[in-house]
Short mmCIF file of C-alpha atoms in Angstrom, two decimals:
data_model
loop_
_atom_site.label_atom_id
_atom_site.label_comp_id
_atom_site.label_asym_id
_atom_site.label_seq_id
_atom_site.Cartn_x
_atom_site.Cartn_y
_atom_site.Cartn_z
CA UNK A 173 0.00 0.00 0.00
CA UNK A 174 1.24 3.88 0.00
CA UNK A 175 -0.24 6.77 0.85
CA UNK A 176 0.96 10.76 -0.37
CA UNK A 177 1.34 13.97 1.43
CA UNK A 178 2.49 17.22 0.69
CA UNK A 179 6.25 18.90 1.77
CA UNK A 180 8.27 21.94 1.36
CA UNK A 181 11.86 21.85 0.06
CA UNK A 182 14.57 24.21 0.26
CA UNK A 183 17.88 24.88 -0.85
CA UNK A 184 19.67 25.32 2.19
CA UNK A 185 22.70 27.50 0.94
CA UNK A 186 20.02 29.92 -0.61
CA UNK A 187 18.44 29.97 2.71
CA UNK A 188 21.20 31.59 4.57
CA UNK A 189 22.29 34.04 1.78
CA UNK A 190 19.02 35.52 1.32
CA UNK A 191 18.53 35.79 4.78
CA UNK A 192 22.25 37.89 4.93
CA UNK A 193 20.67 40.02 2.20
CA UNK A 194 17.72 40.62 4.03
CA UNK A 195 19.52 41.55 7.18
CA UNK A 196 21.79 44.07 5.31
CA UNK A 197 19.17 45.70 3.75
CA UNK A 198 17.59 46.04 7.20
CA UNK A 199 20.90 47.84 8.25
CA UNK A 200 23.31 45.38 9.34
CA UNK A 201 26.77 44.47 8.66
CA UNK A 202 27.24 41.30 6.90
CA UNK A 203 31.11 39.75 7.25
CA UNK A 204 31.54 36.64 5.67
CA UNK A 205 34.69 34.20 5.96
CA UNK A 206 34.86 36.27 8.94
CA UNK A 207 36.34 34.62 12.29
CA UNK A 208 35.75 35.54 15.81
CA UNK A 209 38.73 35.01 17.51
CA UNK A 210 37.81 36.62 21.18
CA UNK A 211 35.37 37.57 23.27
CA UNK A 212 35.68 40.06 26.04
CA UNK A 213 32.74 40.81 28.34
CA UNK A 214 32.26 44.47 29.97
CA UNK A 215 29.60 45.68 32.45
CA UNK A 216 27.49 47.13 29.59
CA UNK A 217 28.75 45.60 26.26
CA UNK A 218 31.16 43.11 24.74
CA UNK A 219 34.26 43.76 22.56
CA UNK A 220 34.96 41.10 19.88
CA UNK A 221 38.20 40.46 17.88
CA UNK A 222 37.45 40.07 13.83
CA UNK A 223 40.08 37.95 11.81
CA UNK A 224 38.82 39.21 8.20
CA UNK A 225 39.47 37.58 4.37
CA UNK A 226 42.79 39.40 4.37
CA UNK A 227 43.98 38.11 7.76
CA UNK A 228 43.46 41.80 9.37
CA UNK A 229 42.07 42.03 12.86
CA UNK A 230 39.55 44.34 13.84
CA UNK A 231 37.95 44.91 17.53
CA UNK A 232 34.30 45.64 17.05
CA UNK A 233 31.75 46.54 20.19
CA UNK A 234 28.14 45.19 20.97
CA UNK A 235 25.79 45.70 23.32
CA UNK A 236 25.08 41.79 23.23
CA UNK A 237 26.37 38.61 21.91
CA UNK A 238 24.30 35.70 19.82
CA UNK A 239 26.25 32.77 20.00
CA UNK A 240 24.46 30.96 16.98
CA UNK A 241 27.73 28.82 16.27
CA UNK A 242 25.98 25.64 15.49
CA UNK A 243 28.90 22.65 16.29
CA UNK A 244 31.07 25.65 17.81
CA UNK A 245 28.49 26.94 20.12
CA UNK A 246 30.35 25.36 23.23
CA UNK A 247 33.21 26.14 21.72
CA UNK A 248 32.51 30.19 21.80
CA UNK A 249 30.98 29.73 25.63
CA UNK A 250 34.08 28.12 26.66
CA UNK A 251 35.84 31.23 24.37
CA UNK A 252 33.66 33.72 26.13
CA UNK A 253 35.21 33.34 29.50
CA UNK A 254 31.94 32.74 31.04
CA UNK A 255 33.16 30.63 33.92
CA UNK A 256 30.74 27.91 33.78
CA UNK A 257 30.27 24.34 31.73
CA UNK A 258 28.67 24.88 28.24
CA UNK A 259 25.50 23.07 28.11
CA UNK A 260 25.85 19.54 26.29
CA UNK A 261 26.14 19.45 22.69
CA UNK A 262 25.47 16.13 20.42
CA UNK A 263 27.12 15.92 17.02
CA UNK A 264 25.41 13.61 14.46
CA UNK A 265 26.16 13.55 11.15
CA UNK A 266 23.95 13.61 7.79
CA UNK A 267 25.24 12.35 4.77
CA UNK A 268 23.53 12.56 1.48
CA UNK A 269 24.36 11.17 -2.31
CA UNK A 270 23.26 12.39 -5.40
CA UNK A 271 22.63 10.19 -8.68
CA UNK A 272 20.59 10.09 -11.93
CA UNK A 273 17.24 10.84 -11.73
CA UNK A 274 15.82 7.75 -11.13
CA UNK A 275 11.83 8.74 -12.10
CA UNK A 276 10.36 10.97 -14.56
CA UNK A 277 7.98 12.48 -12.28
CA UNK A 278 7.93 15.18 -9.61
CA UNK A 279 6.82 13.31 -6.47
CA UNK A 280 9.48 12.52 -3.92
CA UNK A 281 9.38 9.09 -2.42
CA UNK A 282 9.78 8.00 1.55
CA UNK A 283 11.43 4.34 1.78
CA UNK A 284 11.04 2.43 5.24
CA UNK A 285 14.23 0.43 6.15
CA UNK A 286 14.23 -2.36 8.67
CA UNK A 287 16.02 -0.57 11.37
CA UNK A 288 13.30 1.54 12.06
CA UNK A 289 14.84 4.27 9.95
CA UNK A 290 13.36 6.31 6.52
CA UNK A 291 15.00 7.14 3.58
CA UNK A 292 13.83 10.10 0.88
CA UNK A 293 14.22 9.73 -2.64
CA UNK A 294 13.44 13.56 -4.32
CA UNK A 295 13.91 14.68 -7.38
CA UNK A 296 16.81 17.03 -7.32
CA UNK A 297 17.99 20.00 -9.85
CA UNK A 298 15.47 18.58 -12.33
CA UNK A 299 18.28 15.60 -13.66
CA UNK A 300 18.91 14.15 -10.73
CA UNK A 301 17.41 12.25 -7.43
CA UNK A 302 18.64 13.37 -3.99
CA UNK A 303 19.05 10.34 -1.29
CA UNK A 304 19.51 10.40 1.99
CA UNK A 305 19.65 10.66 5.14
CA UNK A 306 21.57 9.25 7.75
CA UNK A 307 22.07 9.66 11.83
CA UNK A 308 25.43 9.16 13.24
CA UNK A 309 27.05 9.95 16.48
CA UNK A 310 29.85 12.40 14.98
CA UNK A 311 33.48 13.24 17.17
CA UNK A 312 36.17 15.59 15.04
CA UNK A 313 36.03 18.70 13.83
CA UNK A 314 32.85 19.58 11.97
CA UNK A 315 34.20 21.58 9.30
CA UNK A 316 35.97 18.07 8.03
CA UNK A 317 32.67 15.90 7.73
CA UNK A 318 32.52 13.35 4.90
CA UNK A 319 30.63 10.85 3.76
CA UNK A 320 31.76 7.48 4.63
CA UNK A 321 31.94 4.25 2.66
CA UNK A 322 29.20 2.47 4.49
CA UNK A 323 27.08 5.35 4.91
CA UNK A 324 27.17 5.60 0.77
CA UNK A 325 26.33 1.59 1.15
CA UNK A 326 23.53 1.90 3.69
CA UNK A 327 21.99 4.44 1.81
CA UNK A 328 22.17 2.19 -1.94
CA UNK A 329 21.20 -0.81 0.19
CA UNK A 330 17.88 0.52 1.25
CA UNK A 331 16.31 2.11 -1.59
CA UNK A 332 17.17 -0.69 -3.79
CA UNK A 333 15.06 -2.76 -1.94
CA UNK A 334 12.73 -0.56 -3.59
CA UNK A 335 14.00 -0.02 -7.11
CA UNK A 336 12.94 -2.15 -10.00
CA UNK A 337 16.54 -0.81 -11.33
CA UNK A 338 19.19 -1.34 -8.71
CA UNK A 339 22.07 1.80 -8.40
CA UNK A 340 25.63 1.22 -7.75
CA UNK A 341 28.37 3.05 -6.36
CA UNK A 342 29.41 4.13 -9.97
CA UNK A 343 25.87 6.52 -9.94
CA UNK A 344 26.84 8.75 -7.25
CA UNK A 345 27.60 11.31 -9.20
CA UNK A 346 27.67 13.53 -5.79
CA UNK A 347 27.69 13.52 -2.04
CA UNK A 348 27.59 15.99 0.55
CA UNK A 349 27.36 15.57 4.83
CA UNK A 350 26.44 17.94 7.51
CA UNK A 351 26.58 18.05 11.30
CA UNK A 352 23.67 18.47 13.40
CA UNK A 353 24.30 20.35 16.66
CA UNK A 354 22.03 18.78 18.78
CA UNK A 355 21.08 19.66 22.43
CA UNK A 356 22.23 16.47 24.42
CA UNK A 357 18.76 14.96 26.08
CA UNK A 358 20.86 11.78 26.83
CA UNK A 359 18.82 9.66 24.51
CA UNK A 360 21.17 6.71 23.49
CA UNK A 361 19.14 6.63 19.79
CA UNK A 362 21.19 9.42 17.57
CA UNK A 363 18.03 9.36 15.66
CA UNK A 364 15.60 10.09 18.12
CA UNK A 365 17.77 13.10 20.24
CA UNK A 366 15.42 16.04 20.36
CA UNK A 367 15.33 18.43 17.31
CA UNK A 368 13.93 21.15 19.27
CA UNK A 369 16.59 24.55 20.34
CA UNK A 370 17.32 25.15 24.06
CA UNK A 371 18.32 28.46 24.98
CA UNK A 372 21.13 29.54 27.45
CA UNK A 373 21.09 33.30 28.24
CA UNK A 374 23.83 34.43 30.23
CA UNK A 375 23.68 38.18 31.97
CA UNK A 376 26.50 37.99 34.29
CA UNK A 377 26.86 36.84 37.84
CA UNK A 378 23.91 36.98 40.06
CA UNK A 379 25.53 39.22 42.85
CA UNK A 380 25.33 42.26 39.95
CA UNK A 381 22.57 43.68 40.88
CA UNK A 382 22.49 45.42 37.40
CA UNK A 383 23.78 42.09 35.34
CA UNK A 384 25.79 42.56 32.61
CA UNK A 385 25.96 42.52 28.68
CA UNK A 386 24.12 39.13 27.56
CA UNK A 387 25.37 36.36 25.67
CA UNK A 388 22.77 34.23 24.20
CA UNK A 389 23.84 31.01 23.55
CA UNK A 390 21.41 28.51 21.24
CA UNK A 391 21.67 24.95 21.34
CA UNK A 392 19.98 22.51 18.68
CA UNK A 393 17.49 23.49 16.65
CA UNK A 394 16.49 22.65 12.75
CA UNK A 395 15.96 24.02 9.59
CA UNK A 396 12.42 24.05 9.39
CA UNK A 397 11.81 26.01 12.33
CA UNK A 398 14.55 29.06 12.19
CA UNK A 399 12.32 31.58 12.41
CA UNK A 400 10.37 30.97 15.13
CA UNK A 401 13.91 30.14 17.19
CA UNK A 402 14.72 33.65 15.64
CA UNK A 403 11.34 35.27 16.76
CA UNK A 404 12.15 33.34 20.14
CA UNK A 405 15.92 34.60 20.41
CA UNK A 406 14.66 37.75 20.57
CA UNK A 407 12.15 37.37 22.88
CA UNK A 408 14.68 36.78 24.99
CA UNK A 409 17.07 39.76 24.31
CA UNK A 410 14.40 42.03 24.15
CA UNK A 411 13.73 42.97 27.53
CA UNK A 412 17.35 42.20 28.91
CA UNK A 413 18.06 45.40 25.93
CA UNK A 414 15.13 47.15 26.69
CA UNK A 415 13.77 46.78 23.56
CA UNK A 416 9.87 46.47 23.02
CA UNK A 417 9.47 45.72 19.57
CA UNK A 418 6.93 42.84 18.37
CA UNK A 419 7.83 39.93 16.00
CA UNK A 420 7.31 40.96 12.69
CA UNK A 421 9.15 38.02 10.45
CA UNK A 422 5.77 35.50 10.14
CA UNK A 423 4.80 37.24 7.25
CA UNK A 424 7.72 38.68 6.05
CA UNK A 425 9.28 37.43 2.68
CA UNK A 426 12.68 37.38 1.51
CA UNK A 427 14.84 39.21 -1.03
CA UNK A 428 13.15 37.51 -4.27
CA UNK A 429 10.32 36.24 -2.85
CA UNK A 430 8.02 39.59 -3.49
CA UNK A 431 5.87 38.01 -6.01
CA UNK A 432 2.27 39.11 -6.91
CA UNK A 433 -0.52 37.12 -4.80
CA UNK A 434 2.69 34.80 -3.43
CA UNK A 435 2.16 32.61 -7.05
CA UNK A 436 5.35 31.56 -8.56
CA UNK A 437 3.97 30.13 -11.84
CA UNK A 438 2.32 33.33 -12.73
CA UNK A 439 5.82 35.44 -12.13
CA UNK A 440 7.55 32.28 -14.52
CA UNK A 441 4.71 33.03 -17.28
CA UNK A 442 5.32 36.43 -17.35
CA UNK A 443 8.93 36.21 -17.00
CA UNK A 444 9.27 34.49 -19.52
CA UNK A 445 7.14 36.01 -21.89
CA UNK A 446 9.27 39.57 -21.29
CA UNK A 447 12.75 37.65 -21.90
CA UNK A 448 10.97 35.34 -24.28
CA UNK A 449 14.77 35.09 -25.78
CA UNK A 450 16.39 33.32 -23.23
CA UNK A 451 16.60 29.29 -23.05
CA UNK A 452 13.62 28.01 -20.90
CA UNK A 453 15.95 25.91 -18.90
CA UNK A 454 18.05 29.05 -18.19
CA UNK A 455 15.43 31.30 -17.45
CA UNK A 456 13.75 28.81 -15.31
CA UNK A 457 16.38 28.16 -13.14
CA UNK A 458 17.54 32.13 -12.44
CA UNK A 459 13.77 32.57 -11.44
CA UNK A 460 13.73 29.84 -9.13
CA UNK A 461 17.35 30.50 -7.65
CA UNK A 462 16.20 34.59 -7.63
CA UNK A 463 13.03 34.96 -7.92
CA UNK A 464 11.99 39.09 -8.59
CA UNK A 465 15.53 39.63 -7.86
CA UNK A 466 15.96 37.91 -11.72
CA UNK A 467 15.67 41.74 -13.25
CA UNK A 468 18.91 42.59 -11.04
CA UNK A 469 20.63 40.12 -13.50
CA UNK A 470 19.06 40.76 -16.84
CA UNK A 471 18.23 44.16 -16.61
CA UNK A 472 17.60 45.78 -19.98
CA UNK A 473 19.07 42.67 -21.62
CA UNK A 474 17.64 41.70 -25.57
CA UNK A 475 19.77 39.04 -25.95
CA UNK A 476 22.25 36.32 -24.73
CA UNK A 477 25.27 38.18 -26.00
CA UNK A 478 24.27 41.36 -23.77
CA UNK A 479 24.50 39.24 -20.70
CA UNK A 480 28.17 39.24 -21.02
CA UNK A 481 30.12 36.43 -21.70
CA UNK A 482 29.41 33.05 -21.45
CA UNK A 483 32.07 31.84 -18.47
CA UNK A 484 30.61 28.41 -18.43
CA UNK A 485 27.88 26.64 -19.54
CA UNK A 486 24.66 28.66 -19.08
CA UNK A 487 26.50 30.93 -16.62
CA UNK A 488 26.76 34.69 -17.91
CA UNK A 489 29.11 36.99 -16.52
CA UNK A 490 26.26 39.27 -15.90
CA UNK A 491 25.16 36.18 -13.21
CA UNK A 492 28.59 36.54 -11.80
CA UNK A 493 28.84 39.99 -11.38
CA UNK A 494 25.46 39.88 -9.01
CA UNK A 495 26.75 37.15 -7.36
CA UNK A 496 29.64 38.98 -6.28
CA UNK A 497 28.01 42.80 -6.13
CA UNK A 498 24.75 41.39 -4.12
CA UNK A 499 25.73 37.57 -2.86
CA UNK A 500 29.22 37.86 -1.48
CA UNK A 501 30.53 35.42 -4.01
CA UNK A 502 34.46 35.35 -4.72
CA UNK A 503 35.25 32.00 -5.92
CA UNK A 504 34.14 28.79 -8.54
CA UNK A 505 32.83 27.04 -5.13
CA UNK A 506 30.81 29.63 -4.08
CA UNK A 507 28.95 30.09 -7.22
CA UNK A 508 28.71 26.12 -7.84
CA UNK A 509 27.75 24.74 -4.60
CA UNK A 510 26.89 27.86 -2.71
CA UNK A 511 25.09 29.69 -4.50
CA UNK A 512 23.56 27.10 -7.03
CA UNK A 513 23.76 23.26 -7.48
CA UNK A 514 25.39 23.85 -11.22
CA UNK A 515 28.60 21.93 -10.11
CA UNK A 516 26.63 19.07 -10.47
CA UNK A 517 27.07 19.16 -14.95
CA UNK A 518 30.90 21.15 -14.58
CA UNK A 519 33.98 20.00 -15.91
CA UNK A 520 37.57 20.15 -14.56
CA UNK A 521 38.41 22.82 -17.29
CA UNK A 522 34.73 25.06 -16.95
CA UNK A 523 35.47 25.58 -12.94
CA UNK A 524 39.01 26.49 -14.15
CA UNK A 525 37.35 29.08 -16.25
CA UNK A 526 35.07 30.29 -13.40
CA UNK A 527 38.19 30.33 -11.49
CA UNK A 528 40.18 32.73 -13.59
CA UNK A 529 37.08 34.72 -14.47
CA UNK A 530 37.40 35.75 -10.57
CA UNK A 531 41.15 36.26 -10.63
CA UNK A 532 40.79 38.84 -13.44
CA UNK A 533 37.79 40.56 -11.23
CA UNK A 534 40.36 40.85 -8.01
CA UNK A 535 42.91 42.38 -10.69
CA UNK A 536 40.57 44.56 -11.88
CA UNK A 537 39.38 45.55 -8.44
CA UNK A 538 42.89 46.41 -7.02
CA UNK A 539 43.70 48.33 -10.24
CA UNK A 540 40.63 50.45 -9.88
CA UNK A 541 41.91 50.94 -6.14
#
């Protein structure tokens, strides 16, 4: 038997950008591949030490501290100089792979293994299928995750005993893993420790009668529910800043998403009918990867040629230059894995060109300087 249900998907890298353009264009100051190296607390604010891009430290002041580090966050508590044990943390790691599409349809399937466990089979960047995930108890340093060879096996082994066709280690044509920073509930089940966000918020020693600057520290939490821990967060902060505003993000779209009546197919129709020049597949992805921000790339555009030149296969230069004006974009990964999926189809020699295509913009840049 089998039953259906509807889902949301999102690309998760998309996620966080457009929520850094949002905040900037709300007023604050967005510093990627930017490292906190110290934290130093004061009665009424907190100084922090900024290792930039270019290896430059800056000291910067705030009146309070989010420590939204994910695997780091007891890492930054124990940085912080707080004097107390960081709450416990659980590291379990998701792995994914990524092979030809194995349906020709757009429903996603859920497969039920024997341990107890599901599997998802989704249709992913219209040629391929997305598989995954899996739960394990993760020790190292989270930046290094990695697939491993019998999480690639356990994840062929149980959807082919579902497929009519069975797939092999040669059709991974990708994989990817993440950590999950996971608030420690003691359950001895990686798959079944809470998914829920605990809080931690930290406003000095209890003999001050006054407390000092807060550090808000954030433990767990998921994907599908980051705004209301963000709508929470504040909730905390607020009154420890004196700050009365309401939550305002429910309703709230992001850069792109400003659509008439909220209906994406009617933006793609008309979208396409005013740059009824461009390839369908091209247009179709910018619109889905941009949304209203699309016009930002094309502009006044009548034709391919005026988009620039073609860097790489379906990727204009005039795609580039927003990604690095409006997405803080400054290398071949960032525009291939970060910022789209389109590493999947590259070759060796097209990243190279991506590659250079940034070197020249740096030249350029330091010239003009």
């Amino acid at each position: 038997g089998g039953f259906s249900y509807s889902d949301c998907w999102v690309d998760d890298a998309r996620l966080v950008v457009l929520n850094a353009q949002d905040a900037q264009a709300r007023g604050a100051d967005i510093r990627t591949r930017t490292k906190c190296a110290s934290l130093a607390r004061h009665h009424d604010h907190w100084t922090a030490d900024l290792i930039g891009p270019d290896g430059q430290t800056q000291s910067v002041r705030a009146r309070a501290v989010v420590n939204a580090a994910g695997p780091w966050v007891t890492e930054m508590v124990e940085n912080a100089g707080l004097g107390k044990k960081a709450a416990g943390l659980r590291l379990v790691k998701g792995s994914h792979i990524v092979v030809p599409r194995i349906h020709d349809h757009d429903h996603c399937y859920i497969f039920q293994n024997t341990d107890g466990r599901i599997a998802f089979a989704i249709p992913y960047q219209g040629d391929y299928t997305l598989i995954g995930t899996t739960d394990i108890p993760y020790e190292g340093d989270p930046a290094q995750v990695k697939i491993s060879d019998q999480e690639i096996d356990y994840l062929l082994d149980l959807v082919n005993g579902y497929l009519a066709k069975p797939l092999s280690r040669k059709d991974v044509v990708w994989d990817y893993s993440g950590v999950r920073p996971l608030y420690d509930d003691k359950n001895a089940n990686a798959s079944a420790v809470t998914r829920d966000y605990v809080f931690d918020l930290d406003t000095g020693d209890a003999g001050d009668r006054d407390g000092a600057a807060p550090i808000l520290s954030i433990y767990g939490g998921k994907i599908t529910t980051y705004r209301k821990l963000a709508e929470h967060a504040m909730q905390k902060l607020a009154p420890v800043l004196g700050n009365t505003a309401r939550d305002w993000t429910a309703n709230a779209v992001l850069p792109g998403g400003d659509m008439p009546d909220g209906d994406f197919d009617a933006f793609l129709a008309k979208t396409k009918a005013t740059y009824d020049w461009l390839p369908e597949a091209l247009l179709c992805r910018l619109v889905r990867s941009y949304g209203t921000a699309i016009t930002e790339i094309l502009g006044t555009a009548a034709s391919c040629a005026e988009l620039g030149a073609e860097v790489a296969p379906n990727l204009y230069e005039a795609e580039l230059h927003y990604l690095m004006a409006s997405e803080w974009a400054c290398s071949a990964d960032d525009v291939l894995w970060r910022r789209t999926k389109l590493g999947l189809g590259m070759q060796p020699d097209q990243v190279d060109a991506i590659e250079k295509w940034f070197a020249a913009q740096t030249r350029l840049d330091r010239a003009a300087q």
